[in-house]
Tab-separated table of C-alpha atoms in Angstrom:
chain	number	residue	atom	x	y	z
A	244	MET	CA	-37.612	-24.076	10.415
A	245	ILE	CA	-34.618	-22.475	8.733
A	246	GLY	CA	-32.658	-20.104	10.967
A	247	LYS	CA	-34.730	-16.972	10.953
A	248	GLU	CA	-38.316	-17.465	9.827
A	249	LEU	CA	-37.909	-16.402	6.215
A	250	ASN	CA	-41.539	-15.348	5.972
A	251	GLU	CA	-40.753	-12.630	8.509
A	252	VAL	CA	-37.648	-11.345	6.815
A	253	PHE	CA	-38.449	-11.587	3.128
A	254	LEU	CA	-40.652	-9.138	1.325
A	255	CYS	CA	-40.897	-10.342	-2.233
A	256	GLY	CA	-41.286	-7.647	-4.841
A	257	ALA	CA	-40.529	-7.271	-8.530
A	258	VAL	CA	-40.669	-11.026	-9.012
A	259	THR	CA	-42.483	-12.125	-12.135
A	260	ALA	CA	-44.877	-15.024	-11.996
A	261	LYS	CA	-42.669	-16.876	-14.486
A	262	GLN	CA	-39.614	-16.590	-12.245
A	263	MET	CA	-41.531	-17.704	-9.195
A	264	ALA	CA	-43.127	-20.647	-10.961
A	265	SER	CA	-39.881	-21.699	-12.659
A	266	HIS	CA	-37.746	-21.795	-9.549
A	267	GLY	CA	-40.356	-22.763	-6.984
A	268	PHE	CA	-39.178	-19.928	-4.778
A	269	LEU	CA	-42.550	-19.013	-3.278
A	270	GLU	CA	-43.485	-22.634	-2.785
A	271	SER	CA	-40.172	-23.323	-1.082
A	272	LEU	CA	-40.659	-20.366	1.261
A	273	ASN	CA	-44.114	-21.633	2.149
A	274	ARG	CA	-42.792	-25.140	2.699
A	275	HIS	CA	-39.499	-24.464	4.465
A	276	GLY	CA	-39.529	-20.831	5.558
A	277	GLY	CA	-42.013	-20.933	8.403
A	278	GLY	CA	-45.112	-19.640	6.590
A	279	SER	CA	-46.202	-17.365	3.782
A	280	PRO	CA	-43.769	-14.545	2.953
A	281	HIS	CA	-44.850	-10.929	2.912
A	282	LEU	CA	-45.614	-9.747	-0.601
A	283	VAL	CA	-45.585	-6.238	-2.008
A	284	LYS	CA	-46.288	-5.069	-5.528
A	285	ALA	CA	-43.191	-4.067	-7.402
A	286	LYS	CA	-44.765	-0.821	-8.583
A	287	LEU	CA	-42.937	2.270	-7.367
A	288	PRO	CA	-43.422	4.492	-5.454
A	289	SER	CA	-44.276	2.026	-2.701
A	290	PRO	CA	-45.786	3.105	0.650
A	291	SER	CA	-44.675	-0.238	2.124
A	292	LEU	CA	-41.028	0.456	1.379
A	293	ARG	CA	-41.238	4.008	2.694
A	294	ALA	CA	-42.888	3.043	5.978
A	295	PHE	CA	-40.667	3.368	9.027
A	296	LYS	CA	-42.384	0.499	10.769
A	297	ASN	CA	-41.879	-2.830	9.042
A	298	SER	CA	-41.702	-6.380	10.343
A	299	TRP	CA	-39.356	-7.630	7.664
A	300	GLU	CA	-35.630	-7.327	7.273
A	301	ALA	CA	-35.005	-7.718	3.560
A	302	LEU	CA	-36.620	-6.982	0.231
A	303	PHE	CA	-36.004	-9.727	-2.317
A	304	THR	CA	-36.386	-8.160	-5.754
A	305	GLY	CA	-36.106	-11.314	-7.857
A	306	ASP	CA	-33.690	-9.793	-10.393
A	307	PRO	CA	-30.416	-7.818	-10.444
A	308	ASN	CA	-32.036	-4.388	-10.852
A	309	LEU	CA	-31.556	-3.007	-7.318
A	310	HIS	CA	-31.171	0.655	-8.332
A	311	PRO	CA	-34.840	1.799	-8.235
A	312	PHE	CA	-35.410	0.043	-4.918
A	313	ALA	CA	-32.276	1.582	-3.451
A	314	ASN	CA	-33.590	5.011	-4.460
A	315	GLU	CA	-36.979	4.224	-2.942
A	316	ARG	CA	-35.345	3.149	0.316
A	317	LEU	CA	-33.831	6.629	0.704
A	318	TRP	CA	-37.267	7.824	1.854
A	319	ASN	CA	-36.729	5.475	4.798
A	320	ASP	CA	-33.609	4.882	6.851
A	321	PRO	CA	-31.462	2.699	4.531
A	322	ARG	CA	-30.231	0.805	7.564
A	323	ARG	CA	-33.695	-0.541	8.382
A	324	TYR	CA	-33.673	-3.333	5.799
A	325	SER	CA	-31.472	-4.967	3.177
A	326	LEU	CA	-31.992	-5.235	-0.552
A	327	ILE	CA	-31.366	-8.641	-2.126
A	328	GLY	CA	-31.286	-9.237	-5.867
A	329	ILE	CA	-30.427	-12.317	-7.881
A	330	THR	CA	-28.927	-13.004	-11.289
A	331	HIS	CA	-30.872	-14.760	-14.002
A	332	THR	CA	-29.903	-13.969	-17.569
A	333	LEU	CA	-27.117	-11.389	-17.831
A	334	SER	CA	-26.711	-11.175	-21.609
A	335	THR	CA	-29.744	-9.015	-22.479
A	336	PRO	CA	-30.049	-5.193	-22.399
A	337	GLY	CA	-32.059	-5.060	-19.162
A	338	PRO	CA	-29.537	-6.710	-16.805
A	339	LEU	CA	-26.516	-5.333	-18.685
A	340	GLN	CA	-27.794	-1.785	-18.248
A	341	SER	CA	-28.883	-2.385	-14.639
A	342	LEU	CA	-25.489	-3.723	-13.621
A	343	ALA	CA	-23.628	-1.011	-15.524
A	344	ASN	CA	-25.549	1.590	-13.495
A	345	LEU	CA	-25.280	-0.251	-10.178
A	346	PRO	CA	-22.118	1.575	-8.952
A	347	GLN	CA	-24.153	4.792	-8.914
A	348	ALA	CA	-26.961	3.292	-6.837
A	349	PRO	CA	-27.186	4.101	-3.082
A	350	LEU	CA	-26.303	0.565	-2.007
A	351	HIS	CA	-24.406	-0.590	1.051
A	352	SER	CA	-22.508	-3.560	2.439
A	353	TRP	CA	-25.732	-4.846	4.028
A	354	ASP	CA	-27.254	-5.325	0.562
A	355	SER	CA	-26.654	-8.314	-1.656
A	356	LEU	CA	-26.790	-9.480	-5.240
A	357	ILE	CA	-26.976	-13.263	-5.225
A	358	CYS	CA	-25.030	-14.847	-8.075
A	359	THR	CA	-26.395	-18.235	-9.068
A	360	SER	CA	-23.003	-19.527	-10.234
A	361	GLN	CA	-19.318	-18.700	-10.167
A	362	ALA	CA	-19.567	-17.750	-13.835
A	363	ALA	CA	-22.367	-15.308	-13.038
A	364	LYS	CA	-20.296	-13.746	-10.265
A	365	SER	CA	-17.370	-13.337	-12.636
A	366	ALA	CA	-19.569	-11.544	-15.176
A	367	VAL	CA	-21.048	-9.256	-12.503
A	368	GLU	CA	-17.595	-8.351	-11.195
A	369	VAL	CA	-16.331	-7.532	-14.690
A	370	LEU	CA	-19.325	-5.243	-15.291
A	371	LEU	CA	-18.938	-3.517	-11.911
A	372	ASP	CA	-15.175	-3.080	-12.348
A	373	HIS	CA	-15.734	-1.469	-15.741
A	374	SER	CA	-18.462	0.916	-14.569
A	375	GLU	CA	-16.495	1.886	-11.465
A	376	SER	CA	-13.438	2.690	-13.576
A	377	ILE	CA	-15.546	4.996	-15.764
A	378	LEU	CA	-16.942	6.697	-12.666
A	379	ARG	CA	-13.456	7.252	-11.240
A	380	LEU	CA	-12.270	8.754	-14.538
A	381	ARG	CA	-14.967	11.389	-14.048
A	382	GLY	CA	-13.729	12.077	-10.529
A	383	GLY	CA	-16.557	10.154	-8.884
A	384	GLN	CA	-16.582	7.663	-6.051
A	385	PRO	CA	-18.479	4.407	-6.688
A	386	ALA	CA	-21.095	3.372	-4.172
A	387	GLU	CA	-20.303	0.606	-1.731
A	388	ARG	CA	-20.648	-2.745	-3.440
A	389	PRO	CA	-23.347	-5.114	-2.307
A	390	GLN	CA	-22.318	-8.567	-1.173
A	391	LEU	CA	-21.959	-11.034	-4.057
A	392	PRO	CA	-22.546	-14.501	-2.573
A	393	VAL	CA	-22.840	-17.511	-4.848
A	394	ILE	CA	-26.068	-19.347	-4.005
A	395	PRO	CA	-27.550	-21.773	-6.536
A	396	LEU	CA	-31.130	-22.074	-7.625
A	397	GLY	CA	-33.013	-24.897	-6.001
A	398	ILE	CA	-35.375	-27.715	-6.840
A	399	HIS	CA	-37.821	-29.871	-4.933
A	400	ALA	CA	-35.807	-33.080	-5.201
A	401	ASP	CA	-38.715	-35.319	-4.251
A	402	ALA	CA	-40.581	-34.116	-7.353
A	403	PHE	CA	-38.045	-35.963	-9.511
A	404	LYS	CA	-38.431	-39.415	-8.041
A	405	PRO	CA	-39.082	-41.929	-10.847
A	406	LEU	CA	-42.740	-42.117	-11.797
A	407	CYS	CA	-42.432	-45.832	-12.547
A	408	SER	CA	-39.818	-48.457	-13.376
A	409	ARG	CA	-37.638	-48.068	-16.469
A	410	ARG	CA	-39.233	-51.162	-17.938
A	411	GLU	CA	-42.746	-49.774	-17.499
A	412	ALA	CA	-41.777	-46.324	-18.810
A	413	ARG	CA	-40.296	-47.854	-21.963
A	414	ARG	CA	-43.321	-50.040	-22.474
A	415	ARG	CA	-45.590	-46.978	-22.336
A	416	LEU	CA	-43.328	-45.020	-24.682
A	417	GLN	CA	-42.830	-48.024	-26.966
A	418	ILE	CA	-39.049	-48.032	-26.587
A	419	PRO	CA	-37.085	-51.333	-26.668
A	420	LEU	CA	-35.778	-52.351	-23.282
A	421	ASP	CA	-32.228	-52.788	-24.572
A	422	ALA	CA	-32.050	-49.389	-26.316
A	423	ALA	CA	-29.655	-46.650	-25.218
A	424	VAL	CA	-32.004	-43.790	-24.369
A	425	VAL	CA	-30.704	-40.246	-24.106
A	426	LEU	CA	-32.881	-37.445	-22.747
A	427	TRP	CA	-32.675	-33.773	-23.668
A	428	THR	CA	-34.922	-31.275	-21.834
A	429	GLY	CA	-35.516	-27.541	-22.138
A	430	ARG	CA	-36.465	-24.904	-24.686
A	431	LEU	CA	-36.057	-26.110	-28.238
A	432	GLU	CA	-35.009	-22.778	-29.783
A	433	LEU	CA	-31.502	-23.055	-31.159
A	434	HIS	CA	-30.337	-19.521	-30.378
A	435	CYS	CA	-31.526	-19.113	-26.777
A	436	LYS	CA	-30.756	-22.516	-25.265
A	437	ALA	CA	-28.504	-24.749	-27.332
A	438	HIS	CA	-27.709	-25.342	-30.990
A	439	HIS	CA	-28.839	-28.930	-31.409
A	440	GLY	CA	-26.385	-29.613	-34.193
A	441	SER	CA	-23.851	-30.494	-31.496
A	442	SER	CA	-26.302	-32.864	-29.820
A	443	PHE	CA	-27.196	-34.594	-33.083
A	444	ARG	CA	-23.539	-35.000	-34.046
A	445	ALA	CA	-22.753	-36.365	-30.563
A	446	LEU	CA	-25.503	-38.968	-30.980
A	447	ALA	CA	-24.156	-39.848	-34.418
A	448	HIS	CA	-20.690	-40.485	-32.921
A	449	ALA	CA	-22.231	-42.644	-30.169
A	450	ALA	CA	-24.362	-44.633	-32.595
A	451	ALA	CA	-21.318	-45.285	-34.780
A	452	ALA	CA	-19.317	-46.444	-31.756
A	453	CYS	CA	-22.122	-48.767	-30.572
A	454	PRO	CA	-23.761	-49.983	-33.785
A	455	ASN	CA	-25.288	-53.034	-32.117
A	456	ARG	CA	-27.567	-50.977	-29.884
A	457	ARG	CA	-30.557	-48.920	-30.883
A	458	TRP	CA	-30.143	-45.282	-29.899
A	459	VAL	CA	-33.116	-43.126	-28.946
A	460	LEU	CA	-33.022	-39.379	-28.280
A	461	LEU	CA	-36.016	-38.004	-26.395
A	462	MET	CA	-36.274	-34.224	-26.797
A	463	TYR	CA	-38.715	-33.027	-24.153
A	464	GLY	CA	-39.296	-29.307	-24.468
A	465	THR	CA	-41.228	-26.367	-25.838
A	466	ALA	CA	-40.740	-24.111	-28.834
A	467	VAL	CA	-42.162	-20.618	-29.199
A	468	MET	CA	-41.296	-20.580	-32.901
A	469	PRO	CA	-43.499	-23.101	-34.765
A	470	SER	CA	-40.772	-23.602	-37.367
A	471	ILE	CA	-38.365	-25.125	-34.818
A	472	PRO	CA	-39.797	-28.692	-34.408
A	473	PRO	CA	-39.842	-29.500	-38.157
A	474	ALA	CA	-36.385	-27.935	-38.503
A	475	LEU	CA	-35.085	-30.222	-35.753
A	476	LYS	CA	-36.606	-33.285	-37.374
A	477	GLN	CA	-34.971	-32.391	-40.681
A	478	ALA	CA	-31.593	-31.793	-39.026
A	479	ALA	CA	-31.785	-35.037	-37.052
A	480	ALA	CA	-32.532	-37.028	-40.175
A	481	GLU	CA	-29.455	-35.528	-41.825
A	482	LEU	CA	-26.967	-35.450	-38.923
A	483	CYS	CA	-27.862	-38.612	-36.977
A	484	PRO	CA	-29.918	-40.821	-39.313
A	485	ASP	CA	-29.288	-43.950	-37.245
A	486	VAL	CA	-30.838	-42.402	-34.100
A	487	ASP	CA	-34.537	-42.508	-33.286
A	488	VAL	CA	-35.220	-38.865	-32.417
A	489	ARG	CA	-38.560	-38.132	-30.777
A	490	LEU	CA	-39.930	-34.699	-29.857
A	491	LEU	CA	-42.099	-34.770	-26.726
A	492	ASP	CA	-44.536	-32.096	-25.627
A	493	GLY	CA	-42.818	-30.020	-22.956
A	494	GLN	CA	-46.165	-28.845	-21.601
A	495	ASP	CA	-47.103	-32.376	-20.538
A	496	HIS	CA	-45.473	-32.780	-17.103
A	497	ASP	CA	-46.456	-36.442	-16.774
A	498	LEU	CA	-44.813	-37.135	-20.109
A	499	GLY	CA	-41.649	-35.449	-18.830
A	500	ALA	CA	-41.593	-37.680	-15.771
A	501	LEU	CA	-42.138	-40.713	-17.996
A	502	ALA	CA	-39.254	-39.658	-20.252
A	503	ARG	CA	-36.911	-39.327	-17.253
A	504	ALA	CA	-37.901	-42.766	-16.011
A	505	ALA	CA	-37.257	-44.287	-19.435
A	506	SER	CA	-33.830	-42.705	-19.967
A	507	ASP	CA	-30.325	-43.998	-19.322
A	508	MET	CA	-28.611	-40.596	-19.349
A	509	VAL	CA	-29.205	-36.894	-19.949
A	510	LEU	CA	-27.480	-34.785	-22.601
A	511	SER	CA	-27.406	-30.975	-22.325
A	512	LEU	CA	-24.881	-29.230	-24.555
A	513	VAL	CA	-25.923	-25.677	-23.774
A	514	ASP	CA	-23.998	-23.046	-25.723
A	515	CYS	CA	-25.941	-19.850	-25.079
A	516	LEU	CA	-25.108	-16.851	-22.901
A	517	GLN	CA	-28.670	-16.442	-21.683
A	518	GLU	CA	-28.520	-18.633	-18.589
A	519	THR	CA	-26.304	-18.172	-15.546
A	520	PHE	CA	-27.127	-21.447	-13.791
A	521	GLY	CA	-29.200	-24.030	-15.647
A	522	LEU	CA	-31.490	-26.379	-13.736
A	523	THR	CA	-31.417	-29.201	-16.281
A	524	PRO	CA	-28.415	-31.120	-14.863
A	525	VAL	CA	-29.688	-30.707	-11.299
A	526	GLU	CA	-33.099	-32.078	-12.223
A	527	ALA	CA	-31.428	-34.926	-14.096
A	528	MET	CA	-29.230	-35.803	-11.112
A	529	ALA	CA	-32.258	-35.664	-8.808
A	530	SER	CA	-33.827	-38.227	-11.151
A	531	GLY	CA	-30.847	-40.541	-10.626
A	532	LEU	CA	-29.445	-40.086	-14.141
A	533	PRO	CA	-25.827	-39.464	-15.170
A	534	VAL	CA	-25.339	-36.306	-17.232
A	535	VAL	CA	-23.259	-35.299	-20.228
A	536	VAL	CA	-23.146	-31.511	-20.337
A	537	SER	CA	-21.173	-28.715	-21.913
A	538	ASP	CA	-18.451	-27.209	-19.750
A	539	TRP	CA	-20.391	-23.969	-19.610
A	540	ASN	CA	-21.350	-21.354	-16.975
A	541	GLY	CA	-23.391	-22.831	-14.101
A	542	TYR	CA	-23.031	-26.402	-15.369
A	543	ARG	CA	-19.407	-26.156	-14.268
A	544	ASP	CA	-20.606	-25.767	-10.662
A	545	THR	CA	-23.264	-28.451	-10.615
A	546	VAL	CA	-21.705	-31.384	-12.495
A	547	VAL	CA	-18.620	-33.020	-10.980
A	548	GLU	CA	-16.462	-34.324	-13.831
A	549	GLY	CA	-16.149	-38.103	-13.780
A	550	HIS	CA	-18.263	-38.310	-10.631
A	551	THR	CA	-21.836	-37.335	-11.502
A	552	GLY	CA	-21.265	-37.082	-15.260
A	553	PHE	CA	-19.005	-35.626	-17.909
A	554	ARG	CA	-18.348	-31.999	-18.846
A	555	ILE	CA	-17.594	-31.491	-22.533
A	556	PRO	CA	-15.114	-28.778	-23.578
A	557	THR	CA	-16.476	-25.612	-25.184
A	558	GLN	CA	-14.866	-22.749	-27.038
A	559	SER	CA	-15.826	-19.246	-28.136
A	560	PHE	CA	-14.610	-17.143	-31.059
A	561	GLU	CA	-13.049	-14.112	-29.368
A	562	PRO	CA	-12.701	-11.871	-32.461
A	563	GLY	CA	-16.419	-12.202	-33.123
A	564	TRP	CA	-17.384	-11.615	-29.516
A	565	SER	CA	-15.255	-8.458	-29.476
A	566	ASP	CA	-17.072	-6.920	-32.447
A	567	LEU	CA	-18.152	-3.390	-31.466
A	568	GLN	CA	-21.466	-3.602	-33.292
A	569	LEU	CA	-22.357	-6.838	-31.493
A	570	GLN	CA	-21.378	-5.219	-28.200
A	571	GLN	CA	-23.742	-2.319	-28.924
A	572	LEU	CA	-26.575	-4.625	-29.961
A	573	ALA	CA	-26.247	-6.733	-26.816
A	574	TYR	CA	-26.442	-3.591	-24.688
A	575	GLU	CA	-29.270	-1.822	-26.490
A	576	ASP	CA	-31.207	-3.929	-28.991
A	577	PRO	CA	-34.595	-5.166	-27.710
A	578	ALA	CA	-34.728	-7.681	-30.582
A	579	LEU	CA	-33.088	-10.436	-28.551
A	580	ASP	CA	-33.419	-13.319	-31.000
A	581	PRO	CA	-31.096	-12.103	-33.787
A	582	VAL	CA	-28.524	-10.876	-31.275
A	583	SER	CA	-28.587	-14.201	-29.426
A	584	ALA	CA	-28.277	-16.054	-32.716
A	585	ARG	CA	-25.187	-14.056	-33.708
A	586	ILE	CA	-23.572	-14.699	-30.327
A	587	SER	CA	-24.393	-18.404	-30.037
A	588	GLY	CA	-23.165	-18.953	-33.591
A	589	GLN	CA	-19.660	-18.187	-32.333
A	590	ILE	CA	-19.686	-20.861	-29.613
A	591	GLY	CA	-18.658	-24.453	-30.184
A	592	VAL	CA	-19.036	-27.713	-28.248
A	593	ASP	CA	-16.835	-30.764	-28.856
A	594	ALA	CA	-19.424	-33.135	-30.305
A	595	ALA	CA	-16.931	-35.978	-30.662
A	596	ALA	CA	-16.056	-35.810	-26.954
A	597	ALA	CA	-19.748	-35.726	-26.087
A	598	GLY	CA	-20.336	-38.802	-28.247
A	599	ALA	CA	-17.480	-40.607	-26.510
A	600	ALA	CA	-18.995	-39.807	-23.107
A	601	LEU	CA	-22.394	-41.137	-24.201
A	602	THR	CA	-20.666	-44.268	-25.480
A	603	ARG	CA	-18.877	-44.877	-22.183
A	604	LEU	CA	-22.165	-44.667	-20.287
A	605	ALA	CA	-23.944	-46.939	-22.753
A	606	GLN	CA	-21.158	-49.538	-22.648
A	607	SER	CA	-20.878	-49.470	-18.862
A	608	PRO	CA	-24.311	-49.631	-17.221
A	609	GLU	CA	-22.590	-50.025	-13.865
A	610	MET	CA	-20.839	-46.672	-14.325
A	611	ALA	CA	-24.088	-45.051	-15.400
A	612	VAL	CA	-25.919	-46.346	-12.331
A	613	ALA	CA	-23.096	-45.321	-9.986
A	614	MET	CA	-22.946	-41.816	-11.437
A	615	GLY	CA	-26.714	-41.563	-11.224
A	616	CYS	CA	-26.647	-42.483	-7.521
A	617	LEU	CA	-23.884	-39.988	-6.794
A	618	GLY	CA	-25.752	-37.318	-8.740
A	619	GLU	CA	-28.976	-37.953	-6.855
A	620	ARG	CA	-27.156	-37.579	-3.553
A	621	ARG	CA	-25.462	-34.395	-4.756
A	622	ALA	CA	-28.780	-32.910	-5.876
A	623	ARG	CA	-30.350	-33.565	-2.486
A	624	GLU	CA	-27.358	-32.396	-0.458
A	625	HIS	CA	-26.672	-29.197	-2.402
A	626	TYR	CA	-29.682	-28.154	-4.488
A	627	ASP	CA	-32.862	-29.132	-2.688
A	628	TRP	CA	-34.718	-25.965	-1.661
A	629	SER	CA	-34.539	-27.001	1.987
A	630	VAL	CA	-30.736	-26.794	1.710
A	631	VAL	CA	-30.590	-23.711	-0.515
A	632	LEU	CA	-32.820	-21.729	1.835
A	633	HIS	CA	-30.343	-22.399	4.633
A	634	ARG	CA	-27.873	-20.428	2.521
A	635	TYR	CA	-30.397	-17.607	2.244
A	636	SER	CA	-30.905	-17.679	5.997
A	637	ASP	CA	-27.157	-17.487	6.622
A	638	LEU	CA	-26.968	-14.539	4.235
A	639	LEU	CA	-29.749	-12.753	6.112
A	640	ASP	CA	-27.927	-13.240	9.402
A	641	TYR	CA	-24.782	-11.768	7.894
A	642	LEU	CA	-26.621	-8.768	6.406
A	643	LEU	CA	-28.377	-8.160	9.729
A	644	GLU	CA	-25.002	-8.051	11.459
A	645	ARG	CA	-23.798	-5.458	8.926
A	646	ARG	CA	-26.934	-3.352	9.428
A	647	GLN	CA	-26.625	-3.448	13.197
A	648	LYS	CA	-23.044	-2.202	12.973
A	649	ALA	CA	-24.201	0.599	10.699
A	650	GLN	CA	-27.016	1.535	13.072
A	651	SER	CA	-24.571	1.854	15.964
A	652	ASN	CA	-22.077	3.883	13.939
A	653	PRO	CA	-22.536	7.600	14.807
A	654	ASP	CA	-20.884	8.626	11.542
A	655	LEU	CA	-23.793	7.049	9.667
A	656	SER	CA	-26.587	8.608	11.758
A	657	PRO	CA	-27.348	11.250	9.047
A	658	MET	CA	-28.735	8.394	6.934
A	659	LYS	CA	-31.861	8.532	9.071
A	660	SER	CA	-32.787	11.986	7.820
A	661	HIS	CA	-31.197	12.108	4.360
A	662	ARG	CA	-33.731	11.835	1.562
A	663	PRO	CA	-33.312	11.554	-2.225
A	664	ILE	CA	-33.619	15.356	-2.493
A	665	PRO	CA	-33.447	18.216	0.043
A	666	PRO	CA	-36.706	19.760	1.309
A	667	LEU	CA	-38.411	21.844	-1.386
A	668	ALA	CA	-38.127	24.895	0.883
A	669	GLU	CA	-34.339	24.607	0.622
A	670	ILE	CA	-34.226	23.911	-3.108
A	671	PHE	CA	-36.431	26.885	-3.966
A	672	ALA	CA	-35.437	29.227	-1.168
A	673	ALA	CA	-34.414	31.865	-3.742
A	674	TRP	CA	-37.892	32.009	-5.276
A	675	PRO	CA	-40.091	33.982	-2.749
A	676	SER	CA	-39.541	37.426	-1.246
A	677	ARG	CA	-39.870	35.957	2.203
A	678	THR	CA	-40.713	32.629	3.784
A	679	ILE	CA	-43.463	31.915	6.289
A	680	ASP	CA	-42.303	29.368	8.818
A	681	THR	CA	-43.293	28.069	12.234
A	682	HIS	CA	-42.026	31.261	13.862
A	683	THR	CA	-44.172	33.572	11.739
A	684	ALA	CA	-47.156	35.128	13.519
A	685	ILE	CA	-50.363	34.689	11.515
A	686	LYS	CA	-53.716	36.328	12.211
A	687	PRO	CA	-57.001	35.893	10.338
A	688	CYS	CA	-58.331	38.622	8.054
A	689	GLY	CA	-61.461	39.141	5.976
A	690	ASN	CA	-64.768	37.577	6.962
A	691	ALA	CA	-66.311	34.132	6.948
A	692	PRO	CA	-68.986	34.758	4.225
A	693	ASP	CA	-66.359	36.005	1.777
A	694	LEU	CA	-64.153	32.996	2.472
A	695	HIS	CA	-67.102	30.663	2.018
A	696	ASN	CA	-67.957	32.230	-1.342
A	697	TYR	CA	-64.351	32.072	-2.445
A	698	LEU	CA	-64.183	28.347	-1.676
A	699	GLN	CA	-67.216	27.807	-3.956
A	700	LEU	CA	-65.460	29.230	-6.997
A	701	THR	CA	-64.834	26.669	-9.739
A	702	MET	CA	-61.148	27.537	-9.937
A	703	VAL	CA	-60.882	26.548	-6.271
A	704	ARG	CA	-63.143	23.507	-6.394
A	705	LEU	CA	-61.121	22.058	-9.280
A	706	TYR	CA	-58.362	21.377	-6.767
A	707	ARG	CA	-60.469	20.598	-3.697
A	708	SER	CA	-58.945	17.114	-3.418
A	709	GLU	CA	-55.554	18.773	-2.857
A	710	LEU	CA	-56.836	21.286	-0.266
A	711	PRO	CA	-57.688	20.870	3.424
A	712	PRO	CA	-61.390	20.305	4.178
A	713	PRO	CA	-63.427	23.566	3.933
A	714	ARG	CA	-64.419	23.351	7.619
A	715	LEU	CA	-60.747	23.366	8.573
A	716	ILE	CA	-59.991	26.321	6.290
A	717	GLN	CA	-62.921	28.289	7.718
A	718	LYS	CA	-62.035	27.507	11.307
A	719	THR	CA	-60.936	30.646	13.157
């Protein structure tokens, strides 16, 4: 059991099936959180979120868009439960617009936006600072910021135990036992994951430095665009002709496990803004493999330089990134692929340094094994869901403490009765000549047969679902 029973305090809404399946969040709650979590559909308005009696303490939205749920909570007492969001991609119009509008949302210090990496937190803070400065220029006062803890995504570390021995895996994949095998995993699209030119050039450097060994690159992944796999094969033949590059079906999970078992090291030179964390190095470390990764966003948190692998320097072209048109496209254009391509084309990874790192690991099997062992321990100690959910539990305890202080603060007691809008009677008080209220004396008039006939008129029956039952209307 993890602190509070997370199934009692989490109400999961607005979480897509893809997010849940990708990060194993639901499964981890079921396994480590004390039972099945409460679930509510993300569709608003939501009776569950407006109910004053609830057995949960937090709504986990599964993305950074807390604004609509904060508005919905105003129909309740905002101090009754916390809102918890989480960063995934931050470079597309949806999250950019959500975060830009967040300072105007009715959020409080007992709410939280979980940042999956230090880089993600930095981006969120820059966006919030900018939007708050605009609000102050207009004479406004930004809403209280939610907490911004850094909590990583998790994995089920046991799922990455080797499927078989390296010898057996290479026999089944028909790879020589003495080959230097490098594994690359993830989406194969060049603009939304990594431009593989850097990877191919890194392998070319390594193959040139170790000409006596056969080099094999296993690319295990999926491609939405059917033109990508043949394009990669053509590029590999041109950029690293001395490397045996094999594309493996990323939908075949057993094949992925076999590829990990057969590999000596993992290469992941991500150069795209789309991710804020990146599970690839964590999964590689859990598999006992050393990693060579780009020094990029969440990879900077997960990979310890010279300890569990090597981080390769990256650079961006600031004049291009500052282009106003590109800024507008990133904020508004739903056509993500061309925008991502323009952005990622202005990011570089030091392929020569990556090749040197691969060479060091290939020439020193002892170093590779030691780094793999240290990485496996790091993955289990920091990124297994059983550990990550402890961080969630600690966060919930902290948010509960903030809510309890708010509930005992008399200055905040009006929150209990404040709603998104005033009562309609107040808004439209200037409309009628006079208002009938609870102090107005009312007496019946007319007769029952006339009332009965009136209720049978089509113009009345059209709206019968909105009226009290006829027997109640006719009751005298």
